[in-house]
JSON list of C-alpha atoms in Angstrom, two decimals:
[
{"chain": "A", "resi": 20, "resn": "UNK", "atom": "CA", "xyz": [-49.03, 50.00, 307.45]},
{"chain": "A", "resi": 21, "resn": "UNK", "atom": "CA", "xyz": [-47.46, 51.49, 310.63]},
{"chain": "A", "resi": 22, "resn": "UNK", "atom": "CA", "xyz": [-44.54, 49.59, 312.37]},
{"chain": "A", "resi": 23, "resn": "UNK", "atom": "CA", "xyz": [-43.73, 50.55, 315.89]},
{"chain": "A", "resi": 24, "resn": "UNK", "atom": "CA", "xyz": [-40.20, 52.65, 317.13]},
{"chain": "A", "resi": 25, "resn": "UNK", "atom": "CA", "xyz": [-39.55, 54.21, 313.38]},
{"chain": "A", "resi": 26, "resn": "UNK", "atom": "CA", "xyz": [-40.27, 57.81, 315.12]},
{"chain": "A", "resi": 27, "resn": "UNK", "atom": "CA", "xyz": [-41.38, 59.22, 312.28]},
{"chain": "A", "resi": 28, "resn": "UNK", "atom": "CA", "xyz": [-39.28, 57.56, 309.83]},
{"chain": "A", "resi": 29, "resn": "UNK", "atom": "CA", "xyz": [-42.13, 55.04, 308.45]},
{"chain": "A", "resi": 30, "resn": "UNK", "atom": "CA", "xyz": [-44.55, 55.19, 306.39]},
{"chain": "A", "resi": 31, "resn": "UNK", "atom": "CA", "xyz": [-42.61, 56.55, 303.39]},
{"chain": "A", "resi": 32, "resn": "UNK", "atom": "CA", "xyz": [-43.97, 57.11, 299.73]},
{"chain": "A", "resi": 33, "resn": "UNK", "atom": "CA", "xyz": [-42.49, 55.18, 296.63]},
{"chain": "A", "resi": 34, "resn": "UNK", "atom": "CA", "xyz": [-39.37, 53.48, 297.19]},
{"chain": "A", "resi": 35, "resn": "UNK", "atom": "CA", "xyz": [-39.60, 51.94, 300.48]},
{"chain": "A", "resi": 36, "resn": "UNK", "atom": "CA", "xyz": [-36.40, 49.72, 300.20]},
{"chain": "A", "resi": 37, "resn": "UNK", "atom": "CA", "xyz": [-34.42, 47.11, 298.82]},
{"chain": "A", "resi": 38, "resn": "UNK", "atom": "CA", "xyz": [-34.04, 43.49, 299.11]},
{"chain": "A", "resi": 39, "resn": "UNK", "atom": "CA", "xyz": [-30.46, 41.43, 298.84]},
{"chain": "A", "resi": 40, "resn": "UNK", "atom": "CA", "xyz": [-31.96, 38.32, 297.36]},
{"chain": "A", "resi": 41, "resn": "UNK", "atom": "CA", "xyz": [-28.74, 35.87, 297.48]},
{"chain": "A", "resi": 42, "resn": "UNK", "atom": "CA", "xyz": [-31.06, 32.37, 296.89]},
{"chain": "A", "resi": 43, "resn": "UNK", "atom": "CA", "xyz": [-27.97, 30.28, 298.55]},
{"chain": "A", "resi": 44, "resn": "UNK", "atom": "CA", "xyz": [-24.71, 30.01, 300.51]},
{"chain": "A", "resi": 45, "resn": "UNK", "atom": "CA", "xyz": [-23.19, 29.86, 297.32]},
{"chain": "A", "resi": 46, "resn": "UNK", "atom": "CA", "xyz": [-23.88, 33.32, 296.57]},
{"chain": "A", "resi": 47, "resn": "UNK", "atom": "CA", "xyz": [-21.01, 35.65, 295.19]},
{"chain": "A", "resi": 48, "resn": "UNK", "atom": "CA", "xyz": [-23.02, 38.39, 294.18]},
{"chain": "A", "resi": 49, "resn": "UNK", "atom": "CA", "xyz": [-26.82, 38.96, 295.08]},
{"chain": "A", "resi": 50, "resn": "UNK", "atom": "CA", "xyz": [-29.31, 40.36, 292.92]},
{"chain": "A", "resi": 51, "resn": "UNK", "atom": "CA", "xyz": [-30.88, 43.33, 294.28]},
{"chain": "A", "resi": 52, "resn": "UNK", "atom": "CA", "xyz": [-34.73, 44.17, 294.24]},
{"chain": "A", "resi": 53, "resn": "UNK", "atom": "CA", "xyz": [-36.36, 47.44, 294.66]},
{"chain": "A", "resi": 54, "resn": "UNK", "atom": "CA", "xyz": [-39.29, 47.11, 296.78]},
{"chain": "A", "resi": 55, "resn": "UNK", "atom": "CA", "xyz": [-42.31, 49.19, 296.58]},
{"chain": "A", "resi": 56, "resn": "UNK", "atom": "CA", "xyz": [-44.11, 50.60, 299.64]},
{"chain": "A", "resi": 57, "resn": "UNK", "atom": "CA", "xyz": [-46.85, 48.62, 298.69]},
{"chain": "A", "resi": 58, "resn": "UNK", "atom": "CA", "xyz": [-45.42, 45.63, 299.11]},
{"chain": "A", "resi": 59, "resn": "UNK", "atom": "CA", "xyz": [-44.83, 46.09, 302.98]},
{"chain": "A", "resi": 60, "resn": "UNK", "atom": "CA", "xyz": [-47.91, 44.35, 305.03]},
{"chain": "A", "resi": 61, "resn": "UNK", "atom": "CA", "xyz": [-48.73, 44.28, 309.05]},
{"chain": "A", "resi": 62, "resn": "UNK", "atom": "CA", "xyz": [-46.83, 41.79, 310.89]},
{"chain": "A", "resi": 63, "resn": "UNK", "atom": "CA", "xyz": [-49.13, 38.79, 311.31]},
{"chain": "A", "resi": 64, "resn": "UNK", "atom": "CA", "xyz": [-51.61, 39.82, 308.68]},
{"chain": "A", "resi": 65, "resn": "UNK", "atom": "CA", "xyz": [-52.88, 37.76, 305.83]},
{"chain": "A", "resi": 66, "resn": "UNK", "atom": "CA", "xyz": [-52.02, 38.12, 302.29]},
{"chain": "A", "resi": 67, "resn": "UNK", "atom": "CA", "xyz": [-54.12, 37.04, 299.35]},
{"chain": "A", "resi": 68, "resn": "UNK", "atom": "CA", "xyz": [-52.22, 34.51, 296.40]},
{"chain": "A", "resi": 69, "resn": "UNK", "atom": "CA", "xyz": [-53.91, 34.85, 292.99]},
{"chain": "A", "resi": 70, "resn": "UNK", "atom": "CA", "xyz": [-53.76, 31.37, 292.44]},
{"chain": "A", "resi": 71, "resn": "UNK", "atom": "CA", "xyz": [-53.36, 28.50, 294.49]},
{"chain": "A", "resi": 72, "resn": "UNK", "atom": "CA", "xyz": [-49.97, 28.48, 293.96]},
{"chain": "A", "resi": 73, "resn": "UNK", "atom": "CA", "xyz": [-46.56, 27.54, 295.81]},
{"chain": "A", "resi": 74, "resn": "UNK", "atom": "CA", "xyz": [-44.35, 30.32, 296.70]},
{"chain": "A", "resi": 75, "resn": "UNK", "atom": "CA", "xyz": [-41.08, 31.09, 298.70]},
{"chain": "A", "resi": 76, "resn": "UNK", "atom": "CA", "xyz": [-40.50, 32.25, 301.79]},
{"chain": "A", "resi": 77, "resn": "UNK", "atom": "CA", "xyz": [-37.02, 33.85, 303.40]},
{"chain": "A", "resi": 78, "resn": "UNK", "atom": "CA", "xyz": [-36.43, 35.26, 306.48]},
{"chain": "A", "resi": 79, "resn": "UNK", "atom": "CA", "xyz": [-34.19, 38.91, 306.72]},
{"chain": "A", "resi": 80, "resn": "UNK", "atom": "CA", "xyz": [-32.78, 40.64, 309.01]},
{"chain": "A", "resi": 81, "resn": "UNK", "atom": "CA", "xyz": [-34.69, 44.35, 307.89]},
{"chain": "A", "resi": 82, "resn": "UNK", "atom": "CA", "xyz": [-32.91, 47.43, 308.54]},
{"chain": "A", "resi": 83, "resn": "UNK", "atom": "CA", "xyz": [-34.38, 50.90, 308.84]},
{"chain": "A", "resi": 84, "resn": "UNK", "atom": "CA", "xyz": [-32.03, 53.69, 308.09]},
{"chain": "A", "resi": 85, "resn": "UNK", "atom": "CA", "xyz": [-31.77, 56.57, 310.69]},
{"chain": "A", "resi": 86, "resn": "UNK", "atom": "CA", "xyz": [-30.38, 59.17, 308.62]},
{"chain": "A", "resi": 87, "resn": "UNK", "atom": "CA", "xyz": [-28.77, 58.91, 304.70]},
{"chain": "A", "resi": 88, "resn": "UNK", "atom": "CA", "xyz": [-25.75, 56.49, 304.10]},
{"chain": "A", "resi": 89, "resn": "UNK", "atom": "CA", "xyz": [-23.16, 56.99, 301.23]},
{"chain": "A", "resi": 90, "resn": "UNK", "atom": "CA", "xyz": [-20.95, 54.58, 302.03]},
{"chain": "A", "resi": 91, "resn": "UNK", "atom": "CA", "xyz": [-20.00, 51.09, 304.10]},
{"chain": "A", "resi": 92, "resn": "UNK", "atom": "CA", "xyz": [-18.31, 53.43, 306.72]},
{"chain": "A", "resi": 93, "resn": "UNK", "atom": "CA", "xyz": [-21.42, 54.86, 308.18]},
{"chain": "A", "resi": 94, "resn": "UNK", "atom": "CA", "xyz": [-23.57, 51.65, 308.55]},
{"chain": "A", "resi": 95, "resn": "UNK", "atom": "CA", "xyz": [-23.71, 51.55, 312.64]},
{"chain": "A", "resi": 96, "resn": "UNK", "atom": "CA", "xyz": [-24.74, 54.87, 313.11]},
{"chain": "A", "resi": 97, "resn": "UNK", "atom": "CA", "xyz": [-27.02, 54.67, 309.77]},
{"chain": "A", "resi": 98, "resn": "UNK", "atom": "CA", "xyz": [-28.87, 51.85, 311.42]},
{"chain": "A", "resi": 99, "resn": "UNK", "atom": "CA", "xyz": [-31.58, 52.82, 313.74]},
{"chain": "A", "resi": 100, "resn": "UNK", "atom": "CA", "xyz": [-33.52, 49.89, 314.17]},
{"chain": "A", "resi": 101, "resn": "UNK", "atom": "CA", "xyz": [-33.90, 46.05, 312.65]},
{"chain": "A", "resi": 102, "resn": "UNK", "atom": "CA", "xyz": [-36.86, 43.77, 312.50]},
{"chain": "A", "resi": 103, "resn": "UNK", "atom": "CA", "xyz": [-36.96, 40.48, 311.95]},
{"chain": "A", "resi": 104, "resn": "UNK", "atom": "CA", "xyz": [-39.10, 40.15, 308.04]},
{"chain": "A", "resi": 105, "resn": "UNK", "atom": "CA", "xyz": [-40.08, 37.31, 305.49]},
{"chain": "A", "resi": 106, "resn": "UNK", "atom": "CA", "xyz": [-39.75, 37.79, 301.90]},
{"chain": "A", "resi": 107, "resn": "UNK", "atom": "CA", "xyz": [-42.63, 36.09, 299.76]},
{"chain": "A", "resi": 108, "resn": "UNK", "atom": "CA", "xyz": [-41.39, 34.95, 296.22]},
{"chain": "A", "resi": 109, "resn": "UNK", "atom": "CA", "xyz": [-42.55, 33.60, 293.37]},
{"chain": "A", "resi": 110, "resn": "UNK", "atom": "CA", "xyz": [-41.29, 33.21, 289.98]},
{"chain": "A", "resi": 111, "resn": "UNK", "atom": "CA", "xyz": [-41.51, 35.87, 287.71]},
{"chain": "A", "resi": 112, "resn": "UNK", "atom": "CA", "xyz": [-41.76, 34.20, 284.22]},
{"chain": "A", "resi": 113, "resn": "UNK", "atom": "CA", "xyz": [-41.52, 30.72, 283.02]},
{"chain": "A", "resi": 114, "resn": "UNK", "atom": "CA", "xyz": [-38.42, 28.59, 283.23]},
{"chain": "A", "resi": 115, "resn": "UNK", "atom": "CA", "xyz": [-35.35, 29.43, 285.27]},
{"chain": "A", "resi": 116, "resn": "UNK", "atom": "CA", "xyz": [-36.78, 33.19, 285.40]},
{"chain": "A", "resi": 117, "resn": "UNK", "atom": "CA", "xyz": [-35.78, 34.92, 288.98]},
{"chain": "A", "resi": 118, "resn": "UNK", "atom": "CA", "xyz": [-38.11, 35.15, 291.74]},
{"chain": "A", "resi": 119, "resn": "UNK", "atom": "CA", "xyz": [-39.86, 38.77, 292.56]},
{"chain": "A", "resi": 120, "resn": "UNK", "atom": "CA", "xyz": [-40.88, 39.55, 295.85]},
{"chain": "A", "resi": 121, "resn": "UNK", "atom": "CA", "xyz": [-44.55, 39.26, 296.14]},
{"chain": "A", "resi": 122, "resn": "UNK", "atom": "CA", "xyz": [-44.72, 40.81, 299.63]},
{"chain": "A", "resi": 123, "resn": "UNK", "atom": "CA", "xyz": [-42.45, 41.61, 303.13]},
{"chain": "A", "resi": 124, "resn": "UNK", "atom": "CA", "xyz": [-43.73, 41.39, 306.12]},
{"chain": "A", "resi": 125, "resn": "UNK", "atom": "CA", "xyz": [-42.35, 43.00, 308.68]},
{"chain": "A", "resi": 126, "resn": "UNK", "atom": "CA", "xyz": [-42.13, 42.06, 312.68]},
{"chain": "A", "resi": 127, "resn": "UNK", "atom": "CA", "xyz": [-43.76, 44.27, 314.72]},
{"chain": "A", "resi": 128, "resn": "UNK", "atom": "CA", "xyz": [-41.06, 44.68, 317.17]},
{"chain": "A", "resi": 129, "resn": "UNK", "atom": "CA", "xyz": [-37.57, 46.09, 316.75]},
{"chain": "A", "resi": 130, "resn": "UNK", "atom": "CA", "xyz": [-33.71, 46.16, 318.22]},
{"chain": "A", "resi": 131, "resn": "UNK", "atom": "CA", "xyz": [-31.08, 48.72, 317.83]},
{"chain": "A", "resi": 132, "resn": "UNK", "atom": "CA", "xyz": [-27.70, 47.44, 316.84]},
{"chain": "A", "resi": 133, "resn": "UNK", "atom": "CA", "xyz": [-26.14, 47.31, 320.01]},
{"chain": "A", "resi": 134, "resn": "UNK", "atom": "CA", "xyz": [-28.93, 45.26, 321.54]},
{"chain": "A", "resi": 135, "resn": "UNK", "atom": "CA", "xyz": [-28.00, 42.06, 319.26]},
{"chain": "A", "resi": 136, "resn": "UNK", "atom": "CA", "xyz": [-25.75, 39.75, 318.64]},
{"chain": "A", "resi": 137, "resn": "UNK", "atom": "CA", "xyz": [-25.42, 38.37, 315.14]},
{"chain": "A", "resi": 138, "resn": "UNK", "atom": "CA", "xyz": [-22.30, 35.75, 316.00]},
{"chain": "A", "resi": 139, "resn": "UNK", "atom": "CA", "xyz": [-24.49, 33.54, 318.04]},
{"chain": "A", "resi": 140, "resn": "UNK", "atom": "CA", "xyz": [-28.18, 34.18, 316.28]},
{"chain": "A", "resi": 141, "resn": "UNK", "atom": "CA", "xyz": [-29.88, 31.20, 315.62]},
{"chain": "A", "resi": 142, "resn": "UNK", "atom": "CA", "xyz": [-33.11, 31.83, 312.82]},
{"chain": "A", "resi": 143, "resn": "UNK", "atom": "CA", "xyz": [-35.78, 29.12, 312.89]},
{"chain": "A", "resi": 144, "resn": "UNK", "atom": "CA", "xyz": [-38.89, 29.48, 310.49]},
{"chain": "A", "resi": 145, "resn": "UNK", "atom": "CA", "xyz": [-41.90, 27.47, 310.90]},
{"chain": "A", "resi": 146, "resn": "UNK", "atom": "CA", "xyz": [-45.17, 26.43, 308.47]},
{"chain": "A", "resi": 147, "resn": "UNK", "atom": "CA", "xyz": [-47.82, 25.82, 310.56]},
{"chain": "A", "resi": 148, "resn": "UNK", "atom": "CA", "xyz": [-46.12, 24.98, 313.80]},
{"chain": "A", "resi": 149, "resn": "UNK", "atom": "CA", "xyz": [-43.40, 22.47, 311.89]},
{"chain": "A", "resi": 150, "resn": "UNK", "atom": "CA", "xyz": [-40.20, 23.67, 311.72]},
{"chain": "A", "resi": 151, "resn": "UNK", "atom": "CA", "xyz": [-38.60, 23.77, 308.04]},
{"chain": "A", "resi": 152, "resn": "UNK", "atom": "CA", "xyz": [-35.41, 25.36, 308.50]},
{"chain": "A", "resi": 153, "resn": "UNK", "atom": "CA", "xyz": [-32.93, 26.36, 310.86]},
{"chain": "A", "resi": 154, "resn": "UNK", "atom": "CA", "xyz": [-29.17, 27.65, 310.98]},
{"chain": "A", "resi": 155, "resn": "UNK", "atom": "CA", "xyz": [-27.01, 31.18, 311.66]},
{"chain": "A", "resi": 156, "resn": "UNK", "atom": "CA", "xyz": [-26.27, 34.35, 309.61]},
{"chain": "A", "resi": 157, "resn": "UNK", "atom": "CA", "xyz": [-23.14, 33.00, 309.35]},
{"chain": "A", "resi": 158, "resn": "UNK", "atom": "CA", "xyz": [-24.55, 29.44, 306.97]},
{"chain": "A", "resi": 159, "resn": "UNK", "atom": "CA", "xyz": [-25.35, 32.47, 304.36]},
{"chain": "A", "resi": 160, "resn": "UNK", "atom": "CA", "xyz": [-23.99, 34.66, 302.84]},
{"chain": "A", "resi": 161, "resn": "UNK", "atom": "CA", "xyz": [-22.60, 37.63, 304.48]},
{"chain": "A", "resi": 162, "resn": "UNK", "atom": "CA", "xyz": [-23.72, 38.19, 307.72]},
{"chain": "A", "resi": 163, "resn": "UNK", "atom": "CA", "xyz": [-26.24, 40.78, 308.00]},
{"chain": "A", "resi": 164, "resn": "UNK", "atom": "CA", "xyz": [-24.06, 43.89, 309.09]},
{"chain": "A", "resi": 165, "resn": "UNK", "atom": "CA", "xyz": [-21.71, 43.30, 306.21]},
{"chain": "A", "resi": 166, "resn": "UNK", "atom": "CA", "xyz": [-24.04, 42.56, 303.46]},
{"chain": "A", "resi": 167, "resn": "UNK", "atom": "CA", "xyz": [-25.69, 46.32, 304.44]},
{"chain": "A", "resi": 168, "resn": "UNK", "atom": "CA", "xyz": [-21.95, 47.29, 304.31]},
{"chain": "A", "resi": 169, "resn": "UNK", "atom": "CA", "xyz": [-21.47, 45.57, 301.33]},
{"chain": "A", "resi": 170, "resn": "UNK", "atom": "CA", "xyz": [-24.47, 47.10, 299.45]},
{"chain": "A", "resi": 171, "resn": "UNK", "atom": "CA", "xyz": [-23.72, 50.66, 300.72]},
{"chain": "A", "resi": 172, "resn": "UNK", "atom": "CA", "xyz": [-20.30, 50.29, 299.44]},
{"chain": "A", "resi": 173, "resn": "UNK", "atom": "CA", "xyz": [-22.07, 48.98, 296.18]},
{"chain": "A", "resi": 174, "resn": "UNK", "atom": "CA", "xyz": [-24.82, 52.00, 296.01]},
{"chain": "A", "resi": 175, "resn": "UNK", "atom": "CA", "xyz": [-21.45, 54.68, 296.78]},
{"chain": "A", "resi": 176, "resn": "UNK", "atom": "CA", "xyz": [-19.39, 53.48, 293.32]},
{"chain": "A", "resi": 177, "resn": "UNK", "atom": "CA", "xyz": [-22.65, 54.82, 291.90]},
{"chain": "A", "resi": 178, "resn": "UNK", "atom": "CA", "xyz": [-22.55, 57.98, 293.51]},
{"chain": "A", "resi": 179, "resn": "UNK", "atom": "CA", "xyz": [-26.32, 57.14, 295.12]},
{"chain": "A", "resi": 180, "resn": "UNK", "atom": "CA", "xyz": [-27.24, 57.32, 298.70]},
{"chain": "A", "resi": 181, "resn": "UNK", "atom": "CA", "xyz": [-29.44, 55.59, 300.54]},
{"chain": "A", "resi": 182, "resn": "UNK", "atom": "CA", "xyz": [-32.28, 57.82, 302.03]},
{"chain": "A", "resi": 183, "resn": "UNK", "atom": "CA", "xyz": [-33.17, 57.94, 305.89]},
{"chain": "A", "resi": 184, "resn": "UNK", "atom": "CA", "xyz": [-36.41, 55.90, 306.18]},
{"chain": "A", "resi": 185, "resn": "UNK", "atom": "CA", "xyz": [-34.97, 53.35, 303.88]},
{"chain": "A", "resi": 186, "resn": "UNK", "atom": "CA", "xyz": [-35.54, 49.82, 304.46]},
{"chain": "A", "resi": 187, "resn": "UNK", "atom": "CA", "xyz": [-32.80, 47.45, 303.25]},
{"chain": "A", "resi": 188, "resn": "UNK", "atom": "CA", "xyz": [-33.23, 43.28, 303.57]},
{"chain": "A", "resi": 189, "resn": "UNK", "atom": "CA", "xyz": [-29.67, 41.57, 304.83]},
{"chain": "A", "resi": 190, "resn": "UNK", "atom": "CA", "xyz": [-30.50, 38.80, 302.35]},
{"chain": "A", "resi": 191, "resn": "UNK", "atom": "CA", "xyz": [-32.20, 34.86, 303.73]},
{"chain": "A", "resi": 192, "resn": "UNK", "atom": "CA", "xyz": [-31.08, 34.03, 306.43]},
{"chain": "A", "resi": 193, "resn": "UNK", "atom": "CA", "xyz": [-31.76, 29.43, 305.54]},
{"chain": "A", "resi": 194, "resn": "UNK", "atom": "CA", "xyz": [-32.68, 28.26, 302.36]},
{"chain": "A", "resi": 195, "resn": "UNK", "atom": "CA", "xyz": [-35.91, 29.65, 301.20]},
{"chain": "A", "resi": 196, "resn": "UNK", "atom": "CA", "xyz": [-38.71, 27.25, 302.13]},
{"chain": "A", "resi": 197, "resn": "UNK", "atom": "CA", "xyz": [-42.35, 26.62, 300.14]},
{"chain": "A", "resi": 198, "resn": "UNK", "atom": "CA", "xyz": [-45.72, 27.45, 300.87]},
{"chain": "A", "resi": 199, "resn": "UNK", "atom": "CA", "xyz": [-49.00, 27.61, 299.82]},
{"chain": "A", "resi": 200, "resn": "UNK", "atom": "CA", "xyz": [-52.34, 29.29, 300.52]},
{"chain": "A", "resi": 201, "resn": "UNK", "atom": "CA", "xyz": [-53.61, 27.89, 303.94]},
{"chain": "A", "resi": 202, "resn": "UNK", "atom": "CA", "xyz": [-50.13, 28.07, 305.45]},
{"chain": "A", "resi": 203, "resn": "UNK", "atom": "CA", "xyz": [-49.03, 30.09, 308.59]},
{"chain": "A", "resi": 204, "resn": "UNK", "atom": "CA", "xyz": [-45.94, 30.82, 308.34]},
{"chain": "A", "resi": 205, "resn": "UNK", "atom": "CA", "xyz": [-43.73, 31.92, 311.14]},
{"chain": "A", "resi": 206, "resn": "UNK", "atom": "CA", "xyz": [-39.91, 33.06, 311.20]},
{"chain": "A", "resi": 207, "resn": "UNK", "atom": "CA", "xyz": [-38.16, 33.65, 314.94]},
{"chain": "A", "resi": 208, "resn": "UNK", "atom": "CA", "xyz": [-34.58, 35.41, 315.05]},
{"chain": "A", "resi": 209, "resn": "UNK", "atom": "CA", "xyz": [-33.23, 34.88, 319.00]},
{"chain": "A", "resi": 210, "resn": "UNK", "atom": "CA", "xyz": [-32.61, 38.58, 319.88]},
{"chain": "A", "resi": 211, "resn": "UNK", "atom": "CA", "xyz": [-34.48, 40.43, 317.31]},
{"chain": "A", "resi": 212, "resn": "UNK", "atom": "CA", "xyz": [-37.89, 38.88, 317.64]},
{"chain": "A", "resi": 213, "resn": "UNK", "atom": "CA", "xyz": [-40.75, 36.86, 315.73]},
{"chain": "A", "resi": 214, "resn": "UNK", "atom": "CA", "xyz": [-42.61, 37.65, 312.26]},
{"chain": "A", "resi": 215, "resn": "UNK", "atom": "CA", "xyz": [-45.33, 35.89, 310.97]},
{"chain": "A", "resi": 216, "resn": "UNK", "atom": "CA", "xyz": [-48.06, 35.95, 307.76]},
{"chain": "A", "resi": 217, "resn": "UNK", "atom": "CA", "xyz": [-51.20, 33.48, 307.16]},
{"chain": "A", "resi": 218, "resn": "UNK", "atom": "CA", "xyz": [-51.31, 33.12, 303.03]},
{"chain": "A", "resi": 219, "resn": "UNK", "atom": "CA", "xyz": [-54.97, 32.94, 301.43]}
]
């Protein structure tokens, strides 16, 4: 896939990111997912489901890293762009198993840091021109700039470093919402811009 203003930084090979998959407000520690480049489809595209199956959708706040970060200090000058993104979940076994991350989907547009506000941000995402959620970084969470903070710090007691061209998901941004094959699903982020995926 190619995403616009990366200069250079996009496409990678293997690890293309990570997702902070918190589920809810309640949240005191989010699970984190390492996403495959293959996951990663064109904004607006269409994805095939391999059954006719519900699934989950979140919208992020995506950022792509400038240049390596080993630590929470470094995350504004790390940062050299953000997209608005939806994660699409499903379960990954039976029961009360975890959701994986079937695909992300990232906006074609992007914002540096100092181009958005995340205090007054309001996130709306839409299935088929009906609205389904609504609210602020701030209903979640951590607000997107800390929870990168917070998982650089994490990544740093490791002694690992995330990698220029990474991509790293702030975590849902509303309660995840269903839908199924048919749906168009659209997520809007004032300031950052608009994502959107038709499921098949």
């Amino acid at each position: 896939m190619t995403v616009s203003g990366t200069r250079g930084l996009w496409p990678r090979t293997g690890i293309a990111g990570y997702a902070l998959a918190i589920g809810s407000p309640h949240t005191t520690r989010p699970l984190i997912e390492t996403l495959g480049e293959e996951l990663f489809v064109s904004d607006c595209g269409r994805v095939d489901l391999d059954s006719p199956t519900t699934v989950q959708v979140e919208t992020h706040v995506a950022f792509l890293l400038g240049q390596d970060l080993g630590d929470s200090a470094g995350v504004l000058e790390a940062a050299a762009a953000i997209y608005p993104a939806l994660r699409i979940t499903e379960p990954a076994g039976s029961g009360r198993a975890p959701l994986r991350t079937r695909h992300i989907v990232l906006g074609s547009a992007s914002r540096t840091l100092a181009r958005v506000g995340f205090d007054d941000m309001l996130v709306t995402v839409k299935s088929n021109g009906v609205i389904l959620a609504a609210g602020e970084p701030a209903d979640m969470w951590r607000p997107p700039v800390e929870a990168l903070a917070w998982f650089a710090a994490e990544q740093a007691q490791d002694r690992n470093v995330l990698r220029r061209g990474t991509v790293v998901l702030s975590g849902s941004l509303h309660t995840p919402v269903a839908a199924r094959p048919g749906d168009h699903v659209r997520g809007d982020l004032m300031g950052v811009g608009s994502v959107c995926v038709s499921l098949g």
